[in-house]
Amino acid sequence: MVSLRNIPIKNLKSNPGKTTAILIFTALMAAAVFGGTLIVRGMQQGLANVRTRLGADILVTPADAKNEFDAQTFLIQAEPGYFYMDASVLDEVRAVEGVDKASPQLFLASATASCCSAKLQIIAFDPETDFTIQPWIRETFGGAQKLGLLDVIVGANVTVYDDYILRLYNNDCRVIGQFAPTGSTLDNAVYTNFETIKVLIDSSFDTKLNKCQSFDTNDVISSVMISLKDGYDAENVAETIESTISGVSTATSKKMVSGIVESLNSISGTVRAFIVIFCLLGTLMTVLLFALMISERKKEFASLSIIGASKRILYRMVAEESAYVNLTGGLLGIILSAVLILGFSNLIGQKLEIGFALPDAGQITIFALFTLGLVMLAAILSALIAAKQVSSPDTGLILKEGE
Amino acid sequence: MALTAKSIRKDFYRAGKNSNIFTAVQMLDLELEQGKMIEITGRSGSGKSTLLNMLAGILNPTSGRILLDEVDLYALDDEKRSRLRNEKIGLIPQGHTALLGLTVLENVLLPAVLYSNGSAPEQRAADLLRQVGLIEMDNEKPNALSGGELRRMAVARALLMQPKIILADEPTAGLDEENIISVMGLLRNAADDGAAVLLVTHENEAAQFADEILHMDGGHFI
């Protein structure tokens, strides 16, 4: 039955056209604010993850690996690839002033052939010296994870179908874990130790699917990850390495993420502009439509006044109507954009060509509350403007209008 | 309980090239007593409705006072005046005054839910709807009602709180003979039960029910 509490809802239902229009504009506004914030934060999170996971100040690769390795795009759009240089480079790098830690890595790409489950980047690290992948393993699995022969850990985007077995060059590798997403190409890789990758490289030669000439796997490495001593500038040390060690090129972590930073700045600027435009337009439209709806119902409010409703009751009704319609629209917008962004986060990352990692549930909740706060500000503004329509000191004059 | 108007006047400002003031009600005194039904007649524009709205507390007089017993209506703040109107005055205004989102029964119940969280007097509302011949339409929305039916709904709504003062502006406008008698009978009964009733009309149907008939022209009683 009728009560002061349910009159605003009944009023909104009796104006389905305008109520729906306000709902749509509010939902669009909320979707733009919440979705846009989530995307910008997701990109920032992706960049932070990549920075953390990169873990090295400088990456040394063979100088002739230009076709396989582009520092600017390696972390966001690299195809699986591999290249090799003499293992003696490691000792030469260690001898350079300013180098604190240096750890070799060995790469291989699996093939799209029956010998392999999928085409994947395989990255091997040296457990004795590694300082980039093992901290990640410790963080993910809550302690050191010993990798035995043919044991691998896979990135977040690697799908394993057959009982945790990944077939690589006719070797059944045991998947002992999977990393959380970083939003970069690191999610598409398979991680293992030197012992295992050497078996895989030998097998790749056996299957004749390795593009390189056969070599002794004990004599080669693909890259050297470098951590610098305090006080040394990465650019200067990288320059020294390139000038003193022949046949290598270097990439600093700053250079490697610079592509991401540029894209991030450009995309987030655009997204922020969209948020502001949608916010302003959404607020304007909801305020106008709501004021129009209340104005058309001035006589209804006058009817309430003649039966004894005070201005306080009328304002309350207007405020509740505004709050209900904006809150509902806001929630719809948030739910819609959350479903789309959470459901298609991988696709968004690929389309943006930038690291994209969803923020945690706590942050998502804060963004949702922030969005609802903005929507409610629009509701308050709508109510304040609409309240003027029902605040005539002489109800008698409103009743005479149109008679 | 009595409603008294003391030297009330109402001026309206006419917008236009040569702005001037139009006085709708001029220095007028009136007393509505318990158990009495007064009818005010007059042609359109004579000031009847303006007077009634001032008496109801929904149109500020330019000068003068409206007293409900000893309480000056316009000396009260909006909250107190509205509450007093809700409890003591049943107003039937001109035109159609319904909330379109509510059913007929809910519209009639409205005065009872503004300041009370208790259960609404549904039985009394249904009885009133029966008396004005609308009980079959209690669940309809106002859009489904004719003009005459909306007037009868407004009568039922005004009587719900058993007000001590009833102010009716053309309550029988657009009604057929049978419904005029039914509505006037209801108002007469309210007066007989102790309410002070004021009718504003430019028709003669109410004359046989009223205790006193006043004529108004140019903002004066004549």
XYZ file of C-alpha atoms in Angstrom:
625
model
C 0.000 0.000 0.000
C 1.033 3.582 -0.433
C 3.553 5.114 1.970
C 5.764 8.159 1.956
C 8.679 5.822 1.235
C 7.297 4.244 -1.928
C 5.652 7.305 -3.510
C 8.902 8.405 -5.270
C 9.283 4.966 -6.881
C 5.646 4.960 -7.988
C 6.137 8.481 -9.391
C 9.198 7.353 -11.384
C 7.329 4.333 -12.735
C 4.513 6.570 -13.911
C 7.005 8.508 -16.073
C 8.701 5.607 -17.878
C 10.011 7.635 -20.822
C 11.922 10.268 -18.914
C 12.917 7.862 -16.150
C 14.447 5.523 -18.748
C 16.229 8.404 -20.455
C 17.750 9.530 -17.152
C 18.719 5.919 -16.374
C 20.485 5.613 -19.724
C 22.443 8.862 -19.344
C 23.399 8.040 -15.764
C 24.424 4.528 -16.772
C 26.554 5.890 -19.608
C 28.183 8.382 -17.278
C 28.898 5.706 -14.670
C 30.164 3.274 -17.300
C 32.520 5.905 -18.692
C 33.847 6.944 -15.281
C 34.143 3.446 -13.828
C 35.277 1.730 -17.028
C 37.690 4.512 -17.936
C 39.203 4.581 -14.464
C 39.533 0.804 -14.510
C 41.285 0.874 -17.884
C 43.724 3.639 -16.907
C 44.472 1.917 -13.607
C 44.790 -1.432 -15.399
C 47.389 0.050 -17.725
C 49.280 1.623 -14.816
C 49.131 -1.706 -12.991
C 50.384 -3.476 -16.114
C 53.341 -1.102 -16.331
C 54.111 -1.542 -12.633
C 53.968 -5.342 -13.030
C 56.281 -5.260 -16.022
C 58.751 -3.033 -14.173
C 58.705 -5.349 -11.187
C 58.994 -8.519 -13.236
C 61.705 -7.193 -15.498
C 63.778 -6.956 -12.378
C 67.011 -5.956 -14.158
C 68.576 -2.584 -14.840
C 70.160 -3.664 -18.134
C 69.514 -6.491 -20.574
C 72.440 -7.609 -22.774
C 71.610 -9.435 -26.030
C 73.567 -10.332 -29.170
C 74.040 -7.334 -31.460
C 72.774 -9.334 -34.421
C 69.466 -10.162 -32.672
C 67.764 -6.998 -33.970
C 65.197 -9.000 -35.926
C 64.228 -11.016 -32.877
C 64.533 -8.442 -30.149
C 63.228 -4.890 -30.090
C 63.657 -3.381 -26.655
C 60.842 -0.882 -27.235
C 58.200 -3.477 -27.975
C 59.633 -6.693 -26.523
C 57.454 -6.602 -23.435
C 54.157 -5.869 -25.147
C 54.051 -7.416 -28.588
C 57.032 -9.687 -29.186
C 56.621 -12.892 -31.161
C 58.380 -15.906 -29.662
C 62.018 -15.798 -30.788
C 65.518 -16.878 -29.879
C 69.110 -15.815 -30.454
C 72.419 -16.843 -29.017
C 75.843 -15.490 -28.172
C 78.962 -16.927 -26.680
C 78.666 -17.790 -22.994
C 81.936 -15.981 -22.289
C 80.032 -12.684 -22.584
C 78.741 -13.343 -19.062
C 82.192 -13.089 -17.496
C 83.019 -10.010 -19.556
C 79.840 -8.332 -18.375
C 80.580 -9.203 -14.744
C 83.937 -7.469 -15.106
C 82.392 -4.136 -16.118
C 82.476 -1.497 -13.394
C 79.147 -0.891 -11.746
C 77.731 -4.362 -12.405
C 76.507 -5.894 -9.140
C 74.759 -9.042 -10.360
C 74.740 -10.648 -13.793
C 72.678 -13.713 -14.646
C 72.409 -15.493 -17.997
C 69.204 -16.576 -19.695
C 68.704 -18.942 -22.581
C 65.790 -18.650 -25.011
C 63.980 -20.990 -27.339
C 60.695 -20.762 -29.188
C 58.568 -23.858 -29.577
C 56.991 -24.532 -32.930
C 53.502 -24.798 -34.299
C 54.029 -28.433 -35.184
C 52.937 -31.794 -33.859
C 56.023 -31.961 -31.635
C 54.799 -29.018 -29.557
C 51.642 -28.081 -27.692
C 51.802 -24.510 -29.023
C 54.196 -21.847 -30.232
C 55.587 -20.440 -27.019
C 58.558 -18.419 -25.807
C 60.732 -20.580 -23.548
C 62.983 -18.728 -21.114
C 65.550 -20.549 -19.011
C 67.310 -19.044 -16.021
C 70.293 -20.058 -13.984
C 69.044 -20.857 -10.472
C 72.516 -20.126 -9.023
C 72.624 -16.508 -10.186
C 69.083 -15.555 -11.199
C 67.596 -12.501 -9.493
C 64.610 -11.803 -11.758
C 62.507 -14.967 -12.116
C 63.132 -16.671 -8.786
C 61.785 -13.745 -6.710
C 58.660 -13.989 -8.879
C 58.443 -17.725 -8.152
C 58.893 -17.123 -4.419
C 56.202 -14.429 -4.457
C 53.756 -16.566 -6.446
C 54.253 -19.893 -4.726
C 55.152 -18.671 -1.266
C 58.670 -20.067 -1.308
C 61.399 -21.502 -3.501
C 60.108 -23.888 -6.142
C 62.683 -26.446 -7.156
C 62.557 -27.140 -10.872
C 63.648 -30.634 -11.818
C 64.544 -31.889 -15.277
C 61.678 -31.122 -17.717
C 59.805 -29.146 -15.080
C 58.370 -25.816 -16.220
C 56.364 -22.914 -14.837
C 54.033 -21.190 -17.287
C 52.878 -17.607 -17.700
C 49.266 -16.607 -17.077
C 48.236 -16.765 -20.732
C 49.638 -20.229 -21.416
C 46.856 -22.798 -21.546
C 47.696 -26.303 -20.415
C 45.143 -28.925 -21.399
C 46.593 -32.375 -20.714
C 47.095 -33.086 -17.034
C 49.688 -30.404 -16.526
C 51.848 -31.698 -19.343
C 53.241 -29.372 -21.983
C 54.717 -31.048 -25.035
C 57.821 -29.247 -26.284
C 59.849 -30.741 -29.132
C 58.545 -34.215 -28.296
C 59.406 -33.836 -24.603
C 56.576 -34.045 -22.097
C 57.324 -31.228 -19.684
C 55.635 -31.204 -16.295
C 53.894 -27.917 -15.504
C 54.432 -27.353 -11.798
C 52.847 -23.923 -11.570
C 51.458 -20.862 -13.302
C 52.286 -17.225 -12.693
C 49.709 -14.496 -12.065
C 49.159 -12.122 -15.001
C 51.555 -9.213 -15.586
C 49.825 -7.833 -18.663
C 52.980 -8.248 -20.759
C 54.529 -10.808 -23.100
C 56.000 -12.396 -19.973
C 52.540 -13.954 -19.558
C 52.986 -15.884 -22.806
C 56.253 -17.563 -21.851
C 57.342 -20.870 -20.335
C 60.005 -20.719 -17.628
C 62.495 -23.433 -16.845
C 66.111 -24.046 -15.858
C 69.209 -24.417 -18.031
C 69.234 -28.191 -17.645
C 65.787 -28.504 -19.218
C 66.220 -25.961 -22.001
C 69.403 -27.631 -23.122
C 67.427 -30.861 -23.611
C 64.749 -28.904 -25.489
C 67.292 -27.142 -27.746
C 68.937 -30.481 -28.582
C 65.484 -31.895 -29.388
C 64.733 -28.891 -31.607
C 67.830 -29.722 -33.608
C 66.697 -33.349 -33.794
C 63.307 -32.286 -35.193
C 65.098 -29.898 -37.572
C 62.856 -27.099 -36.459
C 65.630 -24.906 -35.034
C 66.683 -22.172 -37.441
C 70.254 -22.107 -36.041
C 73.207 -24.266 -36.863
C 73.751 -27.001 -34.319
C 75.906 -25.902 -31.372
C 76.946 -27.076 -27.950
C 74.356 -25.735 -25.562
C 76.986 -25.385 -22.856
C 78.734 -22.706 -24.898
C 75.861 -20.278 -25.502
C 73.518 -17.935 -23.710
C 70.783 -15.652 -25.073
C 70.943 -12.715 -22.723
C 72.461 -11.400 -19.536
C 70.311 -9.693 -16.948
C 72.216 -7.059 -14.996
C 71.570 -5.458 -11.648
C 73.721 -2.400 -10.929
C 75.502 -1.328 -7.798
C 74.045 1.705 -6.059
C 75.044 5.023 -7.553
C 75.682 3.796 -11.104
C 73.693 5.140 -14.019
C 72.200 2.424 -16.244
C 72.739 4.398 -19.466
C 76.421 4.950 -18.700
C 77.067 1.308 -17.773
C 75.147 0.125 -20.857
C 77.320 2.372 -23.026
C 80.473 0.967 -21.403
C 79.276 -2.608 -22.055
C 78.576 -1.924 -25.725
C 81.931 -0.232 -26.212
C 84.032 -2.832 -24.394
C 82.334 -6.114 -25.318
C 82.082 -6.821 -28.982
C 78.973 -8.267 -30.599
C 76.469 -7.268 -27.941
C 73.791 -4.663 -27.624
C 72.134 -3.415 -24.473
C 68.735 -2.244 -23.430
C 68.081 -0.474 -20.163
C 64.855 -1.197 -18.307
C 63.928 2.464 -18.792
C 64.253 2.051 -22.569
C 62.322 -1.214 -22.493
C 59.327 0.291 -20.751
C 59.529 3.634 -22.540
C 57.258 2.309 -25.319
C 54.712 1.293 -22.709
C 55.002 4.620 -20.895
C 54.427 6.551 -24.125
C 51.386 4.466 -25.061
C 50.109 4.661 -21.498
C 50.352 8.455 -21.438
C 48.672 8.790 -24.807
C 45.845 6.310 -24.143
C 45.191 7.409 -20.575
C 45.036 11.045 -21.735
C 42.384 10.118 -24.286
C 40.453 7.991 -21.800
C 40.536 10.770 -19.208
C 39.215 13.244 -21.770
C 36.360 10.831 -22.539
C 35.620 10.466 -18.828
C 35.385 14.251 -18.393
C 33.202 14.672 -21.519
C 30.842 11.838 -20.538
C 30.709 13.122 -16.976
C 29.785 16.652 -18.024
C 27.318 15.535 -20.689
C 25.787 12.898 -18.422
C 25.371 15.362 -15.565
C 23.912 18.015 -17.859
C 21.419 15.623 -19.438
C 20.309 14.020 -16.174
C 19.869 17.432 -14.530
C 17.899 18.793 -17.491
C 15.702 15.721 -17.891
C 15.006 15.491 -14.185
C 14.186 19.201 -13.912
C 11.875 18.841 -16.925
C 10.172 15.808 -15.421
C 9.554 17.615 -12.112
C 8.440 20.775 -13.894
C 5.826 18.805 -15.845
C 4.569 17.436 -12.541
C 4.367 20.767 -10.691
C 0.638 20.297 -10.328
C 1.141 16.877 -8.758
C 3.407 18.437 -6.154
C 0.830 21.188 -5.652
C -1.720 18.417 -5.035
C 0.510 17.049 -2.310
C 0.819 20.522 -0.861
C -2.952 21.054 -0.623
C -3.384 17.865 1.374
C -0.768 19.112 3.816
C 2.634 18.024 2.512
C 5.232 20.489 3.769
C 8.077 21.782 1.611
C 10.361 19.423 3.554
C 8.287 16.435 2.415
C 8.209 17.683 -1.181
C 12.000 18.224 -1.209
C 12.484 14.787 0.275
C 10.372 13.226 -2.466
C 12.276 15.080 -5.175
C 15.611 14.095 -3.613
C 14.563 10.450 -3.278
C 13.326 10.291 -6.869
C 16.619 11.769 -8.046
C 18.648 9.429 -5.824
C 16.745 6.296 -6.888
C 16.993 6.939 -10.617
C 20.645 8.044 -10.518
C 21.709 5.259 -8.184
C 19.994 2.634 -10.334
C 21.529 4.064 -13.512
C 24.920 4.297 -11.824
C 24.811 0.688 -10.644
C 23.724 -0.482 -14.103
C 26.609 1.403 -15.706
C 29.126 0.025 -13.235
C 27.887 -3.555 -13.596
C 27.831 -3.309 -17.397
C 31.348 -1.905 -17.693
C 32.671 -4.290 -15.030
C 31.285 -7.294 -16.898
C 32.775 -6.066 -20.175
C 36.187 -5.091 -18.825
C 36.621 -8.046 -16.469
C 35.367 -10.441 -19.129
C 37.531 -9.108 -21.919
C 40.616 -7.850 -20.068
C 42.969 -9.958 -22.204
C 41.430 -8.668 -25.400
C 41.606 -5.090 -24.115
C 45.302 -5.561 -23.332
C 45.929 -6.912 -26.829
C 43.953 -4.164 -28.547
C 45.615 -1.425 -26.524
C 49.004 -3.031 -27.268
C 50.108 -2.201 -23.779
C 50.511 -4.092 -20.532
C 47.089 -4.420 -18.931
C 46.472 -6.005 -15.538
C 43.239 -5.667 -13.616
C 43.473 -3.947 -10.245
C 42.596 -6.029 -7.176
C 39.043 -6.335 -5.805
C 39.674 -3.667 -3.160
C 40.686 -1.081 -5.751
C 37.802 -2.038 -8.040
C 35.424 -1.518 -5.108
C 36.937 1.909 -4.424
C 36.496 2.903 -8.106
C 32.869 1.720 -7.977
C 32.216 3.767 -4.829
C 33.951 6.789 -6.366
C 31.737 6.442 -9.461
C 28.605 6.146 -7.351
C 29.743 9.238 -5.440
C 29.974 11.199 -8.704
C 26.587 9.916 -9.843
C 25.087 10.933 -6.513
C 26.599 14.411 -6.902
C 24.693 14.658 -10.186
C 21.611 13.431 -8.303
C 22.035 16.132 -5.652
C 22.487 18.797 -8.325
C 19.371 17.527 -10.143
C 17.371 17.543 -6.904
C 18.525 21.048 -5.959
C 17.536 22.473 -9.331
C 14.265 20.514 -9.478
C 13.387 21.507 -5.902
C 13.079 25.099 -7.083
C 10.188 23.955 -9.278
C 8.190 22.754 -6.286
C 9.158 25.482 -3.845
C 6.663 28.136 -4.950
C 5.438 29.985 -1.850
C 1.911 30.040 -3.279
C 0.583 26.610 -4.164
C -2.695 28.311 -5.042
C -1.022 29.994 -8.020
C 0.316 26.686 -9.355
C -3.155 25.183 -9.152
C -4.566 28.078 -11.156
C -1.936 27.651 -13.896
C -3.468 26.180 -17.015
C -7.011 26.461 -15.671
C -13.269 25.136 15.629
C -13.732 28.229 13.469
C -11.863 29.710 10.549
C -11.868 33.481 10.438
C -10.667 35.889 7.788
C -9.901 39.384 9.051
C -9.520 42.231 6.591
C -7.814 40.061 3.979
C -6.779 41.430 0.647
C -4.955 39.896 -2.269
C -3.152 41.878 -4.954
C -1.671 40.343 -8.078
C 0.983 42.063 -10.143
C 0.119 42.039 -13.813
C 3.147 41.703 -16.003
C 3.163 43.804 -19.133
C 4.180 47.057 -20.675
C 2.243 49.100 -18.150
C 2.579 46.982 -15.046
C -0.196 47.504 -12.581
C -1.801 45.791 -9.646
C -4.998 43.799 -9.790
C -6.808 43.359 -6.467
C -8.645 40.019 -6.506
C -9.952 40.190 -2.929
C -10.535 43.494 -1.179
C -10.479 43.964 2.611
C -12.817 41.102 3.322
C -14.044 39.563 6.604
C -15.525 36.096 6.910
C -16.157 33.562 9.657
C -16.770 29.863 9.108
C -18.426 28.262 12.092
C -18.681 24.625 13.134
C -21.726 22.804 11.785
C -22.418 25.464 9.188
C -22.250 25.263 5.414
C -21.675 28.517 3.554
C -21.897 28.852 -0.196
C -20.142 31.646 -2.053
C -21.354 32.314 -5.552
C -20.196 34.764 -8.140
C -19.142 34.989 -11.708
C -15.764 33.857 -12.922
C -12.976 36.209 -11.792
C -14.932 37.583 -8.847
C -12.250 36.445 -6.373
C -13.955 33.328 -4.970
C -11.119 30.890 -5.590
C -8.503 33.391 -4.433
C -10.399 33.797 -1.177
C -10.705 30.036 -0.741
C -6.986 29.448 -1.404
C -6.068 32.098 1.153
C -8.385 30.469 3.682
C -6.729 27.108 2.973
C -3.279 28.474 3.735
C -1.909 27.948 0.232
C -1.965 31.562 -1.001
C -0.400 34.349 1.039
C -2.769 37.298 1.492
C -1.317 40.694 0.692
C -2.718 41.934 3.954
C -4.995 40.744 6.738
C -5.017 37.589 8.820
C -6.552 34.112 8.625
C -7.184 32.600 12.038
C -7.886 28.960 12.762
C -9.378 29.418 16.203
C -6.694 31.703 17.658
C -3.847 30.547 15.410
C -2.777 32.928 12.637
C -2.191 30.564 9.686
C 0.340 32.756 7.938
C 2.313 33.441 11.110
C 3.200 29.743 11.193
C 6.200 28.359 9.366
C 5.570 26.092 6.361
C 6.041 22.882 8.357
C 3.487 23.809 11.037
C 0.996 25.339 8.607
C 1.180 22.272 6.330
C 0.674 19.915 9.232
C -2.287 21.934 10.457
C -3.785 21.835 6.951
C -3.253 18.078 6.833
C -5.014 17.527 10.147
C -7.743 20.147 10.145
C -8.538 21.326 6.622
C -9.999 19.307 3.802
C -9.447 21.159 0.536
C -11.101 20.339 -2.761
C -9.324 22.558 -5.290
C -10.351 23.396 -8.819
C -9.113 21.158 -11.590
C -7.639 17.718 -11.470
C -5.246 17.096 -8.645
C -4.100 13.500 -8.549
C -0.755 11.754 -8.444
C -0.698 9.820 -11.693
C 1.567 7.076 -10.356
C -0.864 6.077 -7.610
C -4.171 4.242 -7.838
C -7.454 5.952 -7.005
C -7.503 4.329 -3.555
C -3.874 5.337 -2.916
C -4.631 8.919 -3.934
C -7.477 9.031 -1.436
C -5.204 7.592 1.267
C -2.425 10.124 0.640
C -3.323 12.613 3.444
C -3.096 9.792 5.988
C 0.447 8.699 5.080
C 2.219 12.064 4.995
C 2.925 12.257 8.721
C 2.081 8.789 9.964
C 3.906 5.492 9.675
C 0.918 3.576 11.003
C -1.482 1.626 8.843
C -3.510 3.809 6.483
C -7.315 3.901 7.025
C -8.119 1.769 3.996
C -11.620 0.927 5.186
C -12.585 4.594 5.549
C -11.071 5.370 2.129
C -13.056 2.518 0.599
C -16.255 3.739 2.304
C -15.729 7.252 0.928
C -15.063 5.875 -2.555
C -18.262 3.887 -2.273
C -20.174 7.028 -1.277
C -18.852 8.956 -4.285
C -19.517 5.974 -6.561
C -15.908 5.095 -7.346
C -15.369 1.900 -5.364
C -15.276 -0.156 -8.559
C -12.370 1.955 -9.783
C -10.260 1.874 -6.613
C -7.352 0.134 -8.353
C -7.416 2.235 -11.510
C -4.826 4.908 -12.217
C -6.166 8.513 -12.448
C -5.573 8.527 -16.218
C -8.437 6.046 -16.536
C -10.910 8.409 -14.834
C -13.077 11.093 -16.422
C -12.975 14.695 -15.214
C -16.093 14.193 -13.099
C -14.660 11.044 -11.540
C -11.460 12.867 -10.657
C -13.536 15.562 -8.919
C -15.319 12.898 -6.883
C -11.989 11.301 -6.018
C -10.776 14.707 -4.746
C -13.906 14.960 -2.573
C -13.230 11.554 -1.036
C -9.580 12.511 -0.421
C -10.559 15.796 1.253
C -12.902 13.987 3.652
C -10.505 11.178 4.613
C -8.994 12.865 7.668
C -12.448 13.928 8.946
C -11.373 17.593 8.789
C -12.932 20.300 10.953
C -12.800 22.751 8.053
C -13.799 21.821 4.501
C -13.090 24.191 1.643
C -14.481 23.176 -1.718
C -13.842 25.029 -4.965
C -16.459 24.072 -7.562
C -16.778 20.527 -6.160
C -19.663 19.646 -8.456
C -18.208 21.049 -11.675
C -18.755 18.558 -14.483
C -20.877 16.175 -12.395
C -24.277 14.832 -13.395
C -27.391 15.419 -11.284
C -27.077 12.168 -9.359
C -23.427 12.730 -8.456
C -24.040 16.366 -7.557
C -26.592 15.250 -4.996
C -24.272 12.535 -3.741
C -21.293 14.925 -3.303
C -23.378 17.711 -1.797
C -24.949 15.183 0.550
C -21.508 14.161 1.745
C -20.504 17.772 2.405
C -23.816 18.471 4.146
C -23.301 15.412 6.354
C -19.822 16.645 7.237
C -21.303 19.979 8.290
C -23.999 18.224 10.308
C -21.236 16.230 11.998
C -19.634 19.509 13.120
C -17.370 20.609 10.305
C -17.308 24.168 8.977
C -17.904 23.918 5.238
C -17.308 26.594 2.620
C -18.389 26.028 -0.968
C -17.364 28.161 -3.865
C -19.505 27.741 -6.943
C -21.107 29.669 -9.762
C -23.900 27.147 -10.103
C -27.140 26.925 -8.137
C -27.215 23.221 -7.304
C -25.666 23.768 -3.872
C -28.174 26.324 -2.666
C -30.583 23.769 -1.197
C -27.782 22.278 0.960
C -26.207 25.525 2.271
C -27.064 27.339 5.508
C -25.972 30.662 4.089
C -25.282 31.969 0.597
C -22.914 34.844 -0.052
C -22.437 36.571 -3.400
C -19.094 37.908 -4.480
C -18.142 40.373 -7.176
C -15.016 42.423 -7.757
C -13.376 40.968 -4.673
C -16.251 42.032 -2.357
C -19.253 40.359 -0.828
C -22.348 42.036 -2.160
